Amino acid sequence: MTILVTGGAGYIGSHTVRMLREQGKPVVVLDSMEFGHRAALLGAELVVGDIRDRALVTDLCRSHGVTQVVHFAAYKNVGESMLEPEKYWMNNVAGTVDLVEAMLAADVRDIVFSSSCSVYGTPESVPVHEDAPLHPESVYAESKATVERILGWYGVTKGLNSVSLRYFNAAGASIDATIGEDWALTLNLVPLVMKATLGRRGPVQVFGNDYPTPDGTCIRDYIHVDDLADAHIRALDHLANGRPSIALNVGTGVGSSVLDVFTATEHASGMTVPYEIIDRRAGDPVSSFADPSIVRSTLGWTARYDLGKIVESAWNWHSTHLDGYGD
Ligand code: WQD
């Protein structure tokens, strides 16, 4: 009955591991520790190793009685993926093939996969529905879309069951500020805003304020990391109940602008967010937010936290962990 969590010492992985354990579910984490943090595991069992090591994964599945896998382990830097694509093909794509082969060798057939809204590229319309065409616009996004398709073919050929969760903009930290995101490792908006507000970097550079949106800045669907964790656990239950493989959007359905994030941060912190407006960033969609109706009807999942709570939790974590996990 054990759940194997690859990349469980990372940002979303560690929140999912914690929630699984709080629900009394046995967990073992496989993490290379290239970017993971031991402290983020809060004592969960860790095996340091690579998803590409098939013998290790098969042994791990057999020795721990693994029945299901949540697969987070991947590289996730969009810019880097365009400069060093091989890393993304090998780790994200080939690594997943190795992981699945090793699972199947141990007769493990359920996998929940960490996918991304970036598989849609610039959405043709919002809210984004799951049947929107996939148009990856980076090697990173292509690696996620390719893995989704590979998992589908493993379903046809080998009876693998999969749920691919297409996250929108993951953000925030645990409500008790025990675990959170390592701001040294991310270029995403929310941690950058926290860093700037806490005086740990210069002003946030806003990538354009002349978009056709109410305040001129881009709109995204920010989703709390514990809401994402909850979606993974429901996806595991879905597969355990013998329900069919599926790809689901995981977002709140609410779009927030860059300036909305600043306003929420100022409310949570009582401080001013320093920022400057610069040119648009190439490839930024003007607006992207989920239609969450299928995830709601399929998994019974709905987001509990709004932007205010996301930003407040991020503030509480970063302002008390200025050096992250200190490792
Ligand atoms: C958010 C908003 C920027 C930084 C990324 C990945 C995507 C998926 C979701 C994982 C945008 C603006 C940002 C800054 C800014 N992740 N911004 N100044 O690009 O929506 O999506 O996360 O799968 O693959 O690319 O996230 O946090 O970079 O940007 O103005 O310094 O903040 O323009 O509107 P993005 P982001």
PDB file of C-alpha atoms in Angstrom, residues 72-306:
ATOM      1  CA  PHE A  72       7.284  14.934  -9.721  1.00  0.00           C
ATOM      2  CA  ALA A  73      10.985  14.428 -10.486  1.00  0.00           C
ATOM      3  CA  ALA A  74      11.845  16.623 -13.478  1.00  0.00           C
ATOM      4  CA  TYR A  75      13.703  19.722 -14.556  1.00  0.00           C
ATOM      5  CA  LYS A  76      11.391  22.732 -14.772  1.00  0.00           C
ATOM      6  CA  ASN A  77      13.270  25.754 -16.003  1.00  0.00           C
ATOM      7  CA  VAL A  78      11.656  26.875 -19.267  1.00  0.00           C
ATOM      8  CA  GLY A  79      14.562  29.143 -20.300  1.00  0.00           C
ATOM      9  CA  GLU A  80      17.173  26.495 -19.546  1.00  0.00           C
ATOM     10  CA  SER A  81      15.213  23.929 -21.565  1.00  0.00           C
ATOM     11  CA  MET A  82      15.747  26.039 -24.694  1.00  0.00           C
ATOM     12  CA  LEU A  83      19.493  26.254 -24.071  1.00  0.00           C
ATOM     13  CA  GLU A  84      20.091  22.682 -22.885  1.00  0.00           C
ATOM     14  CA  PRO A  85      17.278  20.630 -24.421  1.00  0.00           C
ATOM     15  CA  GLU A  86      19.069  17.322 -24.005  1.00  0.00           C
ATOM     16  CA  LYS A  87      18.768  17.569 -20.221  1.00  0.00           C
ATOM     17  CA  TYR A  88      14.984  17.770 -20.586  1.00  0.00           C
ATOM     18  CA  TRP A  89      14.670  14.955 -23.111  1.00  0.00           C
ATOM     19  CA  MET A  90      16.875  12.698 -21.010  1.00  0.00           C
ATOM     20  CA  ASN A  91      15.622  13.497 -17.516  1.00  0.00           C
ATOM     21  CA  ASN A  92      11.991  14.386 -18.099  1.00  0.00           C
ATOM     22  CA  VAL A  93      11.157  12.110 -21.032  1.00  0.00           C
ATOM     23  CA  ALA A  94      13.633   9.199 -21.024  1.00  0.00           C
ATOM     24  CA  GLY A  95      13.651   9.300 -17.200  1.00  0.00           C
ATOM     25  CA  THR A  96       9.896   8.760 -17.156  1.00  0.00           C
ATOM     26  CA  VAL A  97      10.204   5.827 -19.575  1.00  0.00           C
ATOM     27  CA  ASP A  98      12.787   4.269 -17.257  1.00  0.00           C
ATOM     28  CA  LEU A  99      10.578   4.907 -14.240  1.00  0.00           C
ATOM     29  CA  VAL A 100       7.523   3.333 -15.882  1.00  0.00           C
ATOM     30  CA  GLU A 101       9.477   0.294 -17.103  1.00  0.00           C
ATOM     31  CA  ALA A 102      10.861  -0.194 -13.579  1.00  0.00           C
ATOM     32  CA  MET A 103       7.353   0.163 -12.083  1.00  0.00           C
ATOM     33  CA  LEU A 104       5.898  -2.357 -14.515  1.00  0.00           C
ATOM     34  CA  ALA A 105       8.698  -4.815 -13.727  1.00  0.00           C
ATOM     35  CA  ALA A 106       7.486  -4.661 -10.119  1.00  0.00           C
ATOM     36  CA  ASP A 107       3.833  -4.897 -11.250  1.00  0.00           C
ATOM     37  CA  VAL A 108       3.007  -1.304 -10.217  1.00  0.00           C
ATOM     38  CA  ARG A 109       0.452   0.179 -12.641  1.00  0.00           C
ATOM     39  CA  ASP A 110      -0.819   3.483 -11.234  1.00  0.00           C
ATOM     40  CA  ILE A 111       0.991   6.786 -11.801  1.00  0.00           C
ATOM     41  CA  VAL A 112       0.000  10.384 -11.144  1.00  0.00           C
ATOM     42  CA  PHE A 113       2.095  12.654 -13.334  1.00  0.00           C
ATOM     43  CA  SER A 114       3.122  16.225 -12.715  1.00  0.00           C
ATOM     44  CA  SER A 115       2.169  17.932 -15.990  1.00  0.00           C
ATOM     45  CA  SER A 116       1.744  21.606 -16.745  1.00  0.00           C
ATOM     46  CA  CYS A 117      -0.644  24.126 -18.261  1.00  0.00           C
ATOM     47  CA  SER A 118       2.312  25.025 -20.478  1.00  0.00           C
ATOM     48  CA  VAL A 119       1.304  22.058 -22.686  1.00  0.00           C
ATOM     49  CA  TYR A 120      -1.390  24.382 -24.113  1.00  0.00           C
ATOM     50  CA  GLY A 121       1.116  27.098 -25.054  1.00  0.00           C
ATOM     51  CA  THR A 122      -0.646  30.397 -25.611  1.00  0.00           C
ATOM     52  CA  PRO A 123      -4.294  29.449 -25.084  1.00  0.00           C
ATOM     53  CA  GLU A 124      -6.639  30.200 -27.979  1.00  0.00           C
ATOM     54  CA  SER A 125      -9.330  31.112 -25.448  1.00  0.00           C
ATOM     55  CA  VAL A 126      -9.848  31.258 -21.690  1.00  0.00           C
ATOM     56  CA  PRO A 127     -10.801  29.604 -19.458  1.00  0.00           C
ATOM     57  CA  VAL A 128      -8.702  26.724 -20.783  1.00  0.00           C
ATOM     58  CA  HIS A 129     -10.565  23.442 -21.143  1.00  0.00           C
ATOM     59  CA  GLU A 130      -8.813  20.053 -21.293  1.00  0.00           C
ATOM     60  CA  ASP A 131      -9.795  19.519 -24.919  1.00  0.00           C
ATOM     61  CA  ALA A 132      -7.971  22.678 -26.022  1.00  0.00           C
ATOM     62  CA  PRO A 133      -5.208  21.820 -28.522  1.00  0.00           C
ATOM     63  CA  LEU A 134      -1.741  21.146 -27.113  1.00  0.00           C
ATOM     64  CA  HIS A 135       0.805  23.619 -28.476  1.00  0.00           C
ATOM     65  CA  PRO A 136       3.961  23.402 -26.362  1.00  0.00           C
ATOM     66  CA  GLU A 137       6.134  26.483 -26.884  1.00  0.00           C
ATOM     67  CA  SER A 138       9.285  25.301 -25.112  1.00  0.00           C
ATOM     68  CA  VAL A 139      11.327  22.138 -24.763  1.00  0.00           C
ATOM     69  CA  TYR A 140      10.147  21.971 -21.158  1.00  0.00           C
ATOM     70  CA  ALA A 141       6.477  22.107 -22.181  1.00  0.00           C
ATOM     71  CA  GLU A 142       7.084  19.618 -24.999  1.00  0.00           C
ATOM     72  CA  SER A 143       8.686  17.240 -22.482  1.00  0.00           C
ATOM     73  CA  LYS A 144       5.480  17.337 -20.401  1.00  0.00           C
ATOM     74  CA  ALA A 145       3.169  16.886 -23.408  1.00  0.00           C
ATOM     75  CA  THR A 146       5.337  14.032 -24.706  1.00  0.00           C
ATOM     76  CA  VAL A 147       5.275  12.232 -21.361  1.00  0.00           C
ATOM     77  CA  GLU A 148       1.484  12.552 -21.244  1.00  0.00           C
ATOM     78  CA  ARG A 149       1.292  10.844 -24.631  1.00  0.00           C
ATOM     79  CA  ILE A 150       3.844   8.187 -23.648  1.00  0.00           C
ATOM     80  CA  LEU A 151       1.809   7.373 -20.532  1.00  0.00           C
ATOM     81  CA  GLY A 152      -1.270   7.053 -22.751  1.00  0.00           C
ATOM     82  CA  TRP A 153       0.531   4.518 -24.963  1.00  0.00           C
ATOM     83  CA  TYR A 154       1.710   2.584 -21.899  1.00  0.00           C
ATOM     84  CA  GLY A 155      -1.971   2.382 -21.040  1.00  0.00           C
ATOM     85  CA  VAL A 156      -2.783   0.878 -24.435  1.00  0.00           C
ATOM     86  CA  THR A 157       0.189  -1.486 -24.550  1.00  0.00           C
ATOM     87  CA  LYS A 158       0.845  -2.454 -20.922  1.00  0.00           C
ATOM     88  CA  GLY A 159      -2.215  -1.572 -18.882  1.00  0.00           C
ATOM     89  CA  LEU A 160      -0.648   1.432 -17.120  1.00  0.00           C
ATOM     90  CA  ASN A 161      -3.184   3.729 -15.435  1.00  0.00           C
ATOM     91  CA  SER A 162      -2.316   7.422 -15.291  1.00  0.00           C
ATOM     92  CA  VAL A 163      -3.633  10.785 -14.239  1.00  0.00           C
ATOM     93  CA  SER A 164      -1.744  13.764 -15.668  1.00  0.00           C
ATOM     94  CA  LEU A 165      -2.320  16.910 -13.644  1.00  0.00           C
ATOM     95  CA  ARG A 166      -1.787  20.072 -15.675  1.00  0.00           C
ATOM     96  CA  TYR A 167      -0.938  22.620 -13.026  1.00  0.00           C
ATOM     97  CA  PHE A 168      -1.511  26.274 -13.584  1.00  0.00           C
ATOM     98  CA  ASN A 169       0.727  28.641 -11.531  1.00  0.00           C
ATOM     99  CA  ALA A 170       1.713  26.804  -8.355  1.00  0.00           C
ATOM    100  CA  ALA A 171       2.454  29.189  -5.485  1.00  0.00           C
ATOM    101  CA  GLY A 172       2.281  29.650  -1.732  1.00  0.00           C
ATOM    102  CA  ALA A 173       3.587  27.608   1.175  1.00  0.00           C
ATOM    103  CA  SER A 174       2.189  25.433   3.938  1.00  0.00           C
ATOM    104  CA  ILE A 175      -0.267  27.411   6.078  1.00  0.00           C
ATOM    105  CA  ASP A 176       1.834  26.788   9.205  1.00  0.00           C
ATOM    106  CA  ALA A 177       4.954  28.077   7.359  1.00  0.00           C
ATOM    107  CA  THR A 178       6.836  24.830   8.027  1.00  0.00           C
ATOM    108  CA  ILE A 179       7.671  24.053   4.410  1.00  0.00           C
ATOM    109  CA  GLY A 180       7.691  26.204   1.296  1.00  0.00           C
ATOM    110  CA  GLU A 181       9.493  27.092  -1.902  1.00  0.00           C
ATOM    111  CA  ASP A 182      13.240  27.642  -2.234  1.00  0.00           C
ATOM    112  CA  TRP A 183      13.421  31.104  -3.772  1.00  0.00           C
ATOM    113  CA  ALA A 184      16.997  30.482  -4.875  1.00  0.00           C
ATOM    114  CA  LEU A 185      15.702  27.907  -7.361  1.00  0.00           C
ATOM    115  CA  THR A 186      12.791  29.695  -8.991  1.00  0.00           C
ATOM    116  CA  LEU A 187      12.096  32.609 -11.272  1.00  0.00           C
ATOM    117  CA  ASN A 188       8.343  32.514 -10.727  1.00  0.00           C
ATOM    118  CA  LEU A 189       6.464  35.646  -9.847  1.00  0.00           C
ATOM    119  CA  VAL A 190       5.323  35.007  -6.270  1.00  0.00           C
ATOM    120  CA  PRO A 191       8.740  34.126  -4.763  1.00  0.00           C
ATOM    121  CA  LEU A 192      10.321  37.010  -6.703  1.00  0.00           C
ATOM    122  CA  VAL A 193       7.765  39.404  -5.229  1.00  0.00           C
ATOM    123  CA  MET A 194       8.490  38.111  -1.720  1.00  0.00           C
ATOM    124  CA  LYS A 195      12.234  38.461  -2.242  1.00  0.00           C
ATOM    125  CA  ALA A 196      11.917  42.029  -3.520  1.00  0.00           C
ATOM    126  CA  THR A 197       9.534  43.063  -0.739  1.00  0.00           C
ATOM    127  CA  LEU A 198      11.921  41.633   1.851  1.00  0.00           C
ATOM    128  CA  GLY A 199      14.794  43.623   0.326  1.00  0.00           C
ATOM    129  CA  ARG A 200      16.669  40.515  -0.808  1.00  0.00           C
ATOM    130  CA  ARG A 201      16.770  41.640  -4.450  1.00  0.00           C
ATOM    131  CA  GLY A 202      15.998  44.685  -6.532  1.00  0.00           C
ATOM    132  CA  PRO A 203      12.511  45.706  -7.650  1.00  0.00           C
ATOM    133  CA  VAL A 204      10.296  43.203  -9.420  1.00  0.00           C
ATOM    134  CA  GLN A 205      10.436  43.788 -13.125  1.00  0.00           C
ATOM    135  CA  VAL A 206       6.905  43.713 -14.496  1.00  0.00           C
ATOM    136  CA  PHE A 207       6.968  42.301 -18.014  1.00  0.00           C
ATOM    137  CA  GLY A 208       4.703  44.858 -19.685  1.00  0.00           C
ATOM    138  CA  ASN A 209       1.669  46.872 -18.578  1.00  0.00           C
ATOM    139  CA  ASP A 210       0.168  47.497 -22.000  1.00  0.00           C
ATOM    140  CA  TYR A 211      -1.712  44.216 -22.414  1.00  0.00           C
ATOM    141  CA  PRO A 212      -5.448  44.255 -23.153  1.00  0.00           C
ATOM    142  CA  THR A 213      -6.364  43.439 -19.522  1.00  0.00           C
ATOM    143  CA  PRO A 214      -8.050  45.677 -16.909  1.00  0.00           C
ATOM    144  CA  ASP A 215      -4.732  46.888 -15.433  1.00  0.00           C
ATOM    145  CA  GLY A 216      -2.539  46.141 -18.460  1.00  0.00           C
ATOM    146  CA  THR A 217      -0.586  43.268 -16.858  1.00  0.00           C
ATOM    147  CA  CYS A 218      -0.809  39.541 -17.675  1.00  0.00           C
ATOM    148  CA  ILE A 219      -3.368  37.287 -16.045  1.00  0.00           C
ATOM    149  CA  ARG A 220      -2.609  33.873 -14.536  1.00  0.00           C
ATOM    150  CA  ASP A 221      -4.341  31.272 -12.398  1.00  0.00           C
ATOM    151  CA  TYR A 222      -2.362  31.049  -9.120  1.00  0.00           C
ATOM    152  CA  ILE A 223      -3.027  27.804  -7.303  1.00  0.00           C
ATOM    153  CA  HIS A 224      -2.019  27.022  -3.722  1.00  0.00           C
ATOM    154  CA  VAL A 225       0.543  24.246  -3.335  1.00  0.00           C
ATOM    155  CA  ASP A 226      -1.602  22.424  -0.738  1.00  0.00           C
ATOM    156  CA  ASP A 227      -4.554  22.497  -3.131  1.00  0.00           C
ATOM    157  CA  LEU A 228      -2.250  20.850  -5.676  1.00  0.00           C
ATOM    158  CA  ALA A 229      -1.182  18.274  -3.089  1.00  0.00           C
ATOM    159  CA  ASP A 230      -4.850  17.505  -2.427  1.00  0.00           C
ATOM    160  CA  ALA A 231      -5.461  17.000  -6.171  1.00  0.00           C
ATOM    161  CA  HIS A 232      -2.649  14.409  -6.300  1.00  0.00           C
ATOM    162  CA  ILE A 233      -4.097  12.420  -3.437  1.00  0.00           C
ATOM    163  CA  ARG A 234      -7.536  12.454  -5.031  1.00  0.00           C
ATOM    164  CA  ALA A 235      -5.957  11.348  -8.321  1.00  0.00           C
ATOM    165  CA  LEU A 236      -4.345   8.386  -6.537  1.00  0.00           C
ATOM    166  CA  ASP A 237      -7.735   7.461  -5.066  1.00  0.00           C
ATOM    167  CA  HIS A 238      -9.305   7.777  -8.526  1.00  0.00           C
ATOM    168  CA  LEU A 239      -6.824   5.216  -9.885  1.00  0.00           C
ATOM    169  CA  ALA A 240      -7.112   2.969  -6.831  1.00  0.00           C
ATOM    170  CA  ASN A 241     -10.857   2.841  -7.487  1.00  0.00           C
ATOM    171  CA  GLY A 242     -10.198   1.550 -11.007  1.00  0.00           C
ATOM    172  CA  ARG A 243     -11.324   4.733 -12.743  1.00  0.00           C
ATOM    173  CA  PRO A 244      -9.931   5.543 -16.194  1.00  0.00           C
ATOM    174  CA  SER A 245      -6.760   7.389 -17.116  1.00  0.00           C
ATOM    175  CA  ILE A 246      -7.260  11.107 -17.710  1.00  0.00           C
ATOM    176  CA  ALA A 247      -5.483  14.474 -18.016  1.00  0.00           C
ATOM    177  CA  LEU A 248      -6.906  17.245 -15.830  1.00  0.00           C
ATOM    178  CA  ASN A 249      -6.402  20.963 -15.435  1.00  0.00           C
ATOM    179  CA  VAL A 250      -5.617  21.954 -11.875  1.00  0.00           C
ATOM    180  CA  GLY A 251      -6.356  25.621 -11.392  1.00  0.00           C
ATOM    181  CA  THR A 252      -8.807  27.752  -9.471  1.00  0.00           C
ATOM    182  CA  GLY A 253     -10.632  29.128 -12.500  1.00  0.00           C
ATOM    183  CA  VAL A 254      -9.865  32.652 -11.273  1.00  0.00           C
ATOM    184  CA  GLY A 255      -7.449  34.863 -13.181  1.00  0.00           C
ATOM    185  CA  SER A 256      -5.267  37.374 -11.317  1.00  0.00           C
ATOM    186  CA  SER A 257      -3.015  40.033 -12.794  1.00  0.00           C
ATOM    187  CA  VAL A 258       0.587  40.748 -11.826  1.00  0.00           C
ATOM    188  CA  LEU A 259      -0.597  43.898 -10.052  1.00  0.00           C
ATOM    189  CA  ASP A 260      -3.244  41.855  -8.182  1.00  0.00           C
ATOM    190  CA  VAL A 261      -0.364  39.769  -6.782  1.00  0.00           C
ATOM    191  CA  PHE A 262       1.358  42.965  -5.615  1.00  0.00           C
ATOM    192  CA  THR A 263      -1.812  44.272  -3.967  1.00  0.00           C
ATOM    193  CA  ALA A 264      -2.353  40.962  -2.137  1.00  0.00           C
ATOM    194  CA  THR A 265       1.291  40.976  -1.014  1.00  0.00           C
ATOM    195  CA  GLU A 266       1.016  44.512   0.338  1.00  0.00           C
ATOM    196  CA  HIS A 267      -2.105  43.485   2.224  1.00  0.00           C
ATOM    197  CA  ALA A 268      -0.415  40.385   3.727  1.00  0.00           C
ATOM    198  CA  SER A 269       2.890  42.060   4.568  1.00  0.00           C
ATOM    199  CA  GLY A 270       1.958  45.652   5.362  1.00  0.00           C
ATOM    200  CA  MET A 271       4.911  46.587   3.144  1.00  0.00           C
ATOM    201  CA  THR A 272       5.256  48.127  -0.300  1.00  0.00           C
ATOM    202  CA  VAL A 273       6.237  45.919  -3.240  1.00  0.00           C
ATOM    203  CA  PRO A 274       9.064  47.628  -5.138  1.00  0.00           C
ATOM    204  CA  TYR A 275       8.614  47.252  -8.888  1.00  0.00           C
ATOM    205  CA  GLU A 276       9.372  48.735 -12.259  1.00  0.00           C
ATOM    206  CA  ILE A 277       7.677  48.252 -15.587  1.00  0.00           C
ATOM    207  CA  ILE A 278       9.843  46.872 -18.357  1.00  0.00           C
ATOM    208  CA  ASP A 279       9.182  45.451 -21.832  1.00  0.00           C
ATOM    209  CA  ARG A 280       6.966  42.471 -22.429  1.00  0.00           C
ATOM    210  CA  ARG A 281       8.624  39.051 -22.078  1.00  0.00           C
ATOM    211  CA  ALA A 282       8.636  37.139 -25.366  1.00  0.00           C
ATOM    212  CA  GLY A 283       6.109  34.325 -25.438  1.00  0.00           C
ATOM    213  CA  ASP A 284       4.047  35.429 -22.403  1.00  0.00           C
ATOM    214  CA  PRO A 285       0.372  34.657 -22.985  1.00  0.00           C
ATOM    215  CA  VAL A 286      -1.762  37.651 -22.096  1.00  0.00           C
ATOM    216  CA  SER A 287      -4.165  35.539 -20.082  1.00  0.00           C
ATOM    217  CA  SER A 288      -4.248  31.933 -18.918  1.00  0.00           C
ATOM    218  CA  PHE A 289      -6.618  30.427 -16.401  1.00  0.00           C
ATOM    219  CA  ALA A 290      -8.238  27.039 -16.037  1.00  0.00           C
ATOM    220  CA  ASP A 291     -11.699  25.730 -16.548  1.00  0.00           C
ATOM    221  CA  PRO A 292     -11.666  23.479 -13.456  1.00  0.00           C
ATOM    222  CA  SER A 293     -15.051  21.843 -14.085  1.00  0.00           C
ATOM    223  CA  ILE A 294     -13.635  18.464 -15.199  1.00  0.00           C
ATOM    224  CA  VAL A 295     -11.267  18.119 -12.237  1.00  0.00           C
ATOM    225  CA  ARG A 296     -14.175  19.037  -9.973  1.00  0.00           C
ATOM    226  CA  SER A 297     -16.510  16.426 -11.439  1.00  0.00           C
ATOM    227  CA  THR A 298     -13.820  13.739 -11.804  1.00  0.00           C
ATOM    228  CA  LEU A 299     -11.954  14.041  -8.508  1.00  0.00           C
ATOM    229  CA  GLY A 300     -14.421  16.034  -6.404  1.00  0.00           C
ATOM    230  CA  TRP A 301     -11.597  18.555  -6.082  1.00  0.00           C
ATOM    231  CA  THR A 302     -11.999  22.252  -5.681  1.00  0.00           C
ATOM    232  CA  ALA A 303      -9.455  24.895  -4.654  1.00  0.00           C
ATOM    233  CA  ARG A 304      -9.736  25.964  -1.009  1.00  0.00           C
ATOM    234  CA  TYR A 305      -7.312  28.896  -1.129  1.00  0.00           C
ATOM    235  CA  ASP A 306      -7.639  32.174  -3.012  1.00  0.00           C
TER     236      ASP A 306
END
